[in-house]
Coordinates of C-alpha atoms and ligand atoms in Angstrom, one line a residue:
M1 CA -42.7 157.4 162.6
I2 CA -41.0 154.3 164.0
H3 CA -43.3 152.2 166.2
N4 CA -40.5 151.2 168.7
E5 CA -38.9 154.6 169.1
R6 CA -36.7 153.8 172.2
L7 CA -33.4 153.6 170.4
V8 CA -33.8 156.8 168.4
R9 CA -35.1 158.6 171.5
A10 CA -32.2 157.3 173.7
C11 CA -29.7 158.5 171.0
R12 CA -31.2 162.0 171.4
R13 CA -31.2 161.7 175.2
Q14 CA -35.0 162.0 175.3
E15 CA -37.0 160.2 178.0
V16 CA -37.8 156.5 177.4
D17 CA -39.8 153.9 179.4
R18 CA -36.6 151.7 179.6
A19 CA -33.2 151.6 178.0
P20 CA -33.3 150.1 174.4
V21 CA -31.2 147.0 173.9
W22 CA -29.5 145.4 170.9
M23 CA -26.1 143.5 170.5
M24 CA -23.2 144.2 168.2
R25 CA -22.8 141.2 165.8
Q26 CA -26.3 140.1 166.9
A27 CA -26.8 138.2 163.6
G28 CA -24.0 135.7 164.0
R29 CA -22.8 132.2 164.6
Y30 CA -24.1 131.9 168.1
L31 CA -27.6 131.5 166.5
P32 CA -28.4 128.0 165.1
E33 CA -30.7 129.7 162.6
Y34 CA -27.7 131.8 161.3
R35 CA -25.5 128.7 161.1
A36 CA -28.2 127.0 159.1
V37 CA -28.1 129.8 156.5
R38 CA -24.3 130.0 156.6
A39 CA -24.1 126.2 156.0
R40 CA -25.6 126.8 152.5
T41 CA -23.2 129.6 151.5
D42 CA -19.9 131.4 152.3
F43 CA -19.8 134.6 154.3
L44 CA -19.2 137.0 151.4
T45 CA -21.9 135.5 149.3
L46 CA -24.3 135.8 152.2
C47 CA -23.4 139.5 152.4
K48 CA -24.0 139.9 148.7
T49 CA -27.3 138.1 148.5
P50 CA -29.9 140.6 149.7
E51 CA -32.6 138.0 150.4
L52 CA -30.3 136.0 152.7
A53 CA -28.7 139.1 154.3
A54 CA -32.1 140.4 155.1
E55 CA -33.2 137.0 156.5
V56 CA -30.3 136.8 158.9
S57 CA -30.6 140.5 159.9
L58 CA -34.1 139.8 161.1
Q59 CA -33.3 136.6 163.1
P60 CA -32.3 138.4 166.3
L61 CA -35.5 140.4 166.2
E62 CA -37.6 137.3 165.7
I63 CA -35.7 135.0 168.1
L64 CA -34.7 137.4 170.9
G65 CA -36.9 140.5 170.5
V66 CA -34.1 143.1 170.3
D67 CA -35.1 146.8 170.0
A68 CA -33.3 147.3 166.7
V69 CA -32.2 145.5 163.5
I70 CA -28.7 146.1 162.1
M71 CA -28.3 145.3 158.5
F72 CA -26.1 142.3 157.8
S73 CA -22.9 143.1 156.1
D74 CA -19.3 143.6 157.0
I75 CA -17.1 146.7 157.4
L76 CA -14.7 145.3 154.7
I77 CA -17.3 145.3 151.9
P78 CA -16.4 148.9 150.9
V79 CA -12.7 148.0 151.0
E80 CA -13.3 145.4 148.3
A81 CA -15.3 148.0 146.3
M82 CA -12.2 150.3 146.5
G83 CA -10.3 147.7 144.6
M84 CA -8.7 145.2 147.1
S85 CA -9.3 141.5 147.0
L86 CA -11.1 140.2 150.0
E87 CA -11.5 136.7 151.4
L88 CA -13.1 135.6 154.7
T89 CA -11.3 132.5 156.0
E90 CA -11.5 130.4 159.2
K91 CA -8.9 132.7 160.6
G92 CA -10.7 135.9 159.7
P93 CA -10.5 138.4 156.8
V94 CA -7.6 138.2 154.3
L95 CA -6.9 141.1 152.0
G96 CA -4.7 140.5 148.9
D97 CA -1.7 142.8 148.2
P98 CA -1.6 144.8 151.5
I99 CA -1.0 148.5 150.9
R100 CA 2.6 149.6 151.4
T101 CA 3.3 152.2 148.6
S102 CA 1.9 155.4 147.3
G103 CA 1.3 153.7 143.9
Q104 CA -1.1 151.3 145.6
I105 CA -2.9 154.1 147.3
E106 CA -3.3 156.0 144.0
K107 CA -4.8 152.9 142.4
L108 CA -7.6 152.6 144.9
I109 CA -10.9 154.0 143.7
V110 CA -13.6 156.0 145.6
P111 CA -16.5 153.9 144.4
D112 CA -20.1 155.0 143.8
P113 CA -21.7 152.9 146.6
V114 CA -25.0 152.2 144.8
E115 CA -23.2 151.2 141.6
R116 CA -20.4 149.1 143.2
T117 CA -22.2 147.6 146.2
P118 CA -25.9 147.5 145.0
F119 CA -26.6 144.5 147.3
V120 CA -26.2 146.6 150.4
F121 CA -29.0 149.0 149.3
E122 CA -31.2 146.2 148.1
T123 CA -30.8 144.5 151.6
I124 CA -31.8 147.8 153.2
R125 CA -34.8 148.0 150.9
L126 CA -35.9 144.5 151.8
L127 CA -35.4 145.2 155.5
K128 CA -37.5 148.4 155.3
N129 CA -40.3 146.5 153.6
A130 CA -40.2 143.7 156.1
L131 CA -39.9 145.9 159.2
R132 CA -42.6 148.5 158.2
D133 CA -41.0 150.8 160.8
E134 CA -41.7 148.3 163.6
V135 CA -38.2 148.8 165.0
P136 CA -35.3 151.1 163.8
L137 CA -32.9 149.8 161.2
I138 CA -29.2 150.5 161.9
G139 CA -26.7 151.1 159.1
F140 CA -22.9 151.1 159.6
A141 CA -19.4 151.5 158.2
G142 CA -15.9 151.0 159.3
A143 CA -13.9 154.1 160.2
P144 CA -10.8 155.1 158.2
Y145 CA -8.2 154.1 160.7
T146 CA -9.7 150.7 161.4
L147 CA -10.2 150.0 157.6
A148 CA -6.7 151.2 156.9
S149 CA -5.4 148.7 159.5
Y150 CA -6.9 145.8 157.6
M151 CA -5.7 147.2 154.2
I152 CA -2.1 147.6 155.4
E153 CA -1.9 144.6 157.7
G154 CA -3.7 142.4 155.1
G155 CA -6.0 141.1 157.9
T156 CA -6.5 141.0 161.6
S157 CA -3.3 141.9 163.6
R158 CA -1.9 141.4 167.0
N159 CA 0.2 144.6 167.4
F160 CA -0.6 146.6 164.2
A161 CA 3.1 146.8 163.4
A162 CA 2.6 147.4 159.6
I163 CA 0.2 150.3 159.9
K164 CA 2.2 151.9 162.8
T165 CA 5.5 151.5 160.8
L166 CA 3.8 153.6 158.1
M167 CA 2.4 156.0 160.7
Y168 CA 5.8 156.7 162.3
R169 CA 7.9 156.6 159.1
E170 CA 5.7 158.0 156.3
P171 CA 2.7 159.8 158.0
E172 CA 1.7 161.7 154.9
L173 CA 1.3 158.5 153.0
L174 CA -1.0 157.1 155.7
H175 CA -2.9 160.4 155.7
R176 CA -3.4 160.1 151.9
L177 CA -4.9 156.6 152.4
L178 CA -7.1 157.8 155.3
E179 CA -8.4 160.7 153.2
K180 CA -9.4 158.4 150.4
I181 CA -11.1 155.9 152.7
S182 CA -13.0 158.9 154.3
D183 CA -14.3 160.0 150.9
A184 CA -15.5 156.5 150.2
I185 CA -17.2 156.1 153.6
I186 CA -18.9 159.5 153.5
L187 CA -20.6 158.4 150.2
Y188 CA -21.3 155.0 151.6
L189 CA -23.0 156.2 154.8
N190 CA -24.9 159.0 153.0
A191 CA -26.3 156.4 150.6
Q192 CA -27.5 154.3 153.5
I193 CA -29.2 157.3 155.1
E194 CA -30.7 158.1 151.7
A195 CA -32.0 154.4 151.6
G196 CA -33.7 155.0 155.0
V197 CA -31.6 153.7 157.9
H198 CA -32.6 155.3 161.2
L199 CA -29.1 155.3 162.9
V200 CA -25.6 154.9 161.6
Q201 CA -22.7 153.4 163.6
L202 CA -19.1 154.1 162.7
F203 CA -16.8 151.2 163.9
D204 CA -13.3 152.5 164.7
T205 CA -12.7 149.2 166.6
W206 CA -8.8 149.4 166.5
A207 CA -8.4 153.2 167.1
G208 CA -8.0 152.4 170.8
E209 CA -4.6 150.9 170.0
L210 CA -3.2 154.4 169.3
G211 CA -1.6 156.7 171.9
P212 CA -3.8 159.7 172.6
E213 CA -2.0 162.2 170.3
Y214 CA -1.9 159.7 167.5
Y215 CA -5.6 158.9 168.0
E216 CA -6.3 162.6 167.4
E217 CA -4.3 162.9 164.3
F218 CA -4.9 159.6 162.6
A219 CA -8.4 158.6 163.7
L220 CA -10.4 161.4 165.4
E221 CA -9.8 163.9 162.6
Y222 CA -11.3 161.5 160.1
E223 CA -14.2 160.4 162.3
R224 CA -15.0 164.1 162.7
K225 CA -14.8 164.7 158.9
I226 CA -17.2 161.8 158.3
F227 CA -19.8 162.9 161.0
S228 CA -19.7 166.5 159.8
S229 CA -20.3 165.3 156.1
L230 CA -23.3 163.1 156.8
H231 CA -26.7 164.3 155.7
R232 CA -28.2 163.7 159.1
G233 CA -31.0 166.2 158.9
P234 CA -32.0 168.7 161.5
E235 CA -30.4 168.4 165.0
G236 CA -32.7 166.4 167.3
L237 CA -34.8 165.1 164.4
G238 CA -32.5 163.6 161.9
V239 CA -30.5 160.3 161.8
P240 CA -28.2 160.0 164.9
A241 CA -24.7 158.7 164.6
A242 CA -22.8 156.4 167.0
L243 CA -19.0 155.8 167.3
Y244 CA -17.6 152.5 168.6
I245 CA -14.0 152.1 169.8
N246 CA -12.6 149.1 171.6
G247 CA -10.4 150.3 174.4
C248 CA -11.9 153.8 174.6
S249 CA -11.1 154.6 178.2
A250 CA -8.0 156.7 177.6
I251 CA -9.5 158.7 174.8
L252 CA -13.2 159.1 175.9
E253 CA -13.2 162.9 176.2
K254 CA -11.6 163.2 172.8
M255 CA -14.2 160.8 171.3
A256 CA -16.9 163.1 172.6
E257 CA -15.5 165.8 170.3
S258 CA -16.0 163.6 167.2
G259 CA -19.5 164.9 166.4
A260 CA -21.1 161.5 167.3
N261 CA -24.4 161.6 169.2
V262 CA -23.7 158.3 170.9
L263 CA -20.4 156.8 172.2
S264 CA -20.4 153.0 172.1
I265 CA -18.0 152.0 174.9
D266 CA -16.2 148.8 175.8
W267 CA -16.4 147.0 179.2
R268 CA -13.1 148.1 180.6
I269 CA -14.5 151.3 181.9
D270 CA -17.3 151.8 184.5
L271 CA -20.4 153.3 182.8
A272 CA -21.0 155.7 185.7
E273 CA -17.4 157.0 185.3
A274 CA -17.8 157.3 181.5
R275 CA -20.9 159.4 182.1
R276 CA -19.1 161.7 184.6
R277 CA -16.3 162.2 182.1
V278 CA -18.3 163.0 179.0
G279 CA -21.2 165.0 180.7
N280 CA -24.8 164.9 179.7
S281 CA -24.8 166.1 176.1
I282 CA -24.0 162.7 174.5
A283 CA -25.6 159.3 174.8
L284 CA -23.7 156.2 175.9
Q285 CA -24.1 152.7 174.5
G286 CA -22.8 149.5 176.2
N287 CA -21.1 148.1 178.0
L288 CA -21.3 144.4 179.1
D289 CA -18.2 142.3 178.6
P290 CA -19.2 139.9 175.7
C291 CA -17.5 137.1 177.8
A292 CA -20.1 137.8 180.6
L293 CA -22.5 136.0 178.3
L294 CA -20.5 132.9 178.9
G295 CA -21.6 133.0 182.6
T296 CA -25.0 131.9 183.8
P297 CA -28.4 133.6 183.3
E298 CA -28.2 134.7 187.0
T299 CA -24.8 136.4 186.7
I300 CA -25.9 138.0 183.5
R301 CA -29.0 139.4 185.1
T302 CA -27.0 140.8 188.0
Q303 CA -24.6 142.6 185.7
V304 CA -27.3 143.9 183.4
K305 CA -29.1 145.5 186.4
E306 CA -25.9 147.1 187.6
I307 CA -25.2 148.6 184.2
L308 CA -28.8 149.8 183.9
R309 CA -28.5 151.4 187.3
K310 CA -25.3 153.3 186.3
G311 CA -26.9 154.2 182.9
A312 CA -29.7 155.8 184.9
G313 CA -32.4 156.2 182.3
A314 CA -32.1 158.9 179.5
G315 CA -29.3 158.6 177.1
H316 CA -28.3 155.0 177.7
I317 CA -28.5 152.2 175.2
M318 CA -27.9 148.7 176.5
N319 CA -25.4 146.7 174.5
L320 CA -22.3 144.6 174.8
G321 CA -18.8 146.2 174.9
H322 CA -17.9 144.4 171.6
G323 CA -19.5 141.8 169.3
I324 CA -21.2 138.7 170.7
L325 CA -18.9 135.7 170.6
P326 CA -19.8 132.6 168.5
M327 CA -19.7 130.3 171.5
T328 CA -22.3 132.2 173.4
P329 CA -25.3 130.0 174.5
V330 CA -28.5 131.3 173.0
E331 CA -30.2 131.1 176.4
N332 CA -27.6 133.5 177.8
A333 CA -28.1 136.0 174.9
R334 CA -31.8 135.7 175.7
A335 CA -31.2 136.3 179.4
F336 CA -29.3 139.5 178.5
I337 CA -32.1 140.9 176.3
D338 CA -34.8 139.9 178.8
A339 CA -33.0 141.4 181.8
A340 CA -32.5 144.6 179.9
K341 CA -36.2 144.7 179.0
E342 CA -37.3 144.1 182.6
G343 CA -35.3 147.2 183.5
I344 CA -34.4 148.0 187.1
R345 CA -37.9 148.1 188.5
E346 CA -37.3 145.2 190.8
V347 CA -33.9 146.2 192.0
A348 CA -34.1 147.4 195.6
Ligands
LIG1 O1 -23.7 143.5 164.1 C1 -24.2 142.8 163.2 O2 -24.9 141.8 163.4 C2 -24.0 143.2 161.7 C3 -23.0 142.6 161.0 C4 -21.5 142.8 161.2 C5 -20.6 141.8 160.9 N1 -19.3 142.4 161.1 C6 -20.9 140.5 160.5 C7 -19.8 139.5 160.5 C8 -20.9 144.0 161.6 C9 -21.4 145.3 162.1 C10 -19.5 143.7 161.5 C11 -18.4 144.7 161.8 C12 -17.0 144.3 161.8 N2 -16.4 143.4 160.9 C13 -16.0 144.9 162.6 C14 -16.2 146.0 163.5 C15 -16.8 145.6 164.8 C16 -16.1 144.6 165.6 O3 -16.7 143.5 165.8 O4 -14.9 144.8 165.9 C17 -14.8 144.3 162.2 C18 -13.5 144.6 162.8 C19 -15.1 143.4 161.2 C20 -14.1 142.5 160.4 C21 -14.4 141.1 160.5 N3 -15.4 140.5 159.9 C22 -13.6 140.1 161.3 C23 -12.4 140.4 162.1 C24 -14.3 138.9 161.0 C25 -13.8 137.5 161.5 C26 -14.0 137.3 162.9 C27 -15.3 136.7 163.2 O5 -16.1 137.1 164.1 O6 -15.6 135.7 162.5 C28 -15.4 139.1 160.2 C29 -16.4 138.2 159.8 C30 -17.8 138.4 160.2 N4 -18.5 139.6 160.1 C31 -18.7 137.4 160.7 C32 -20.0 138.1 160.9 C33 -21.3 137.5 161.4 C34 -18.5 136.0 160.9 C35 -18.4 135.3 159.5 C36 -19.1 133.9 159.5 O7 -20.3 133.8 159.4 O8 -18.3 133.0 159.4

């Protein structure tokens, strides 16, 4: 039994006293306490040092009082475990020897997650001990298309030309890579569930860059395979699964066929419209523009109330439409969390 059950209940579309709230990238550089830990170590060492990873995971709970803790790590950790070299630089992630050939794909391994990334599971163990089921613990992974984009582009990309070249010229090669990543991610998420996380979120951040038919073939198929292979337990009782895509508006109905219990949506779509389009059998998470947190506490409050009104109770989880930005003033993050917790009682 989790003491604060709001998130898990909202994922199942059960009644809650108010919508639960947390933020993607909630343990990050906008917090001075996070920057203090980061000043002592580089990002990857932080991910691989369970005591520090657990410490920063808990900061948003202690400082802002969010309704859930997400384990601190990165979606690229399993990519490194598959055999690619990974560096986090000022400009973002850099992967050595970007994948371009079938030989490179054959060489990638499908790692045993507990053996190759033991620090992730030690972080979960420390978090479970510290939290004592006070709030739910969220586990996560990157989805195959998004991870493949980093593996093929070698880092963050503007137009995804390298992965799309492969997609249009040698689609079977890309499918082989996506299959292999799926196998790795299924093991990785099942190991997190085994270790006791209460919700898993699959980040297919860049799948929104695909045209609808290509989304189905190169992203949705693998999201579906992953969700159907998770040991989630009995329907309505087990571990719910969420799917996040940035730029989801054109493919929302298709996302609803992925097998996810929750769709985490970006800010470019109206929440009430998203609800009309997907119906009532799936929960929705979001969807404040992260840049709205660069406004004032008053403008943030107004927007939060508006989103809560559109979310209308059951099956809505308050969140941002993408990760919180490093330049966000902490008092604005606090205004967001506080306004979400106040709910819409005082709105006329
Ligand atoms: O949400 C959380 O608090 C948990 C931790 C988390 C991080 N990254 C920490 C992080 C999660 C869930 C992620 C997911 C992630 N990582 C995604 C998917 C979601 C999204 O935001 O789109 C992606 C695409 C990545 C890849 C990645 N990692 C990029 C592009 C970058 C550089 C950009 C940036 O924000 O700095 C990272 C680094 C990273 N991951 C940081 C954090 C807190 C910043 C590193 C630092 O401390 O310097």
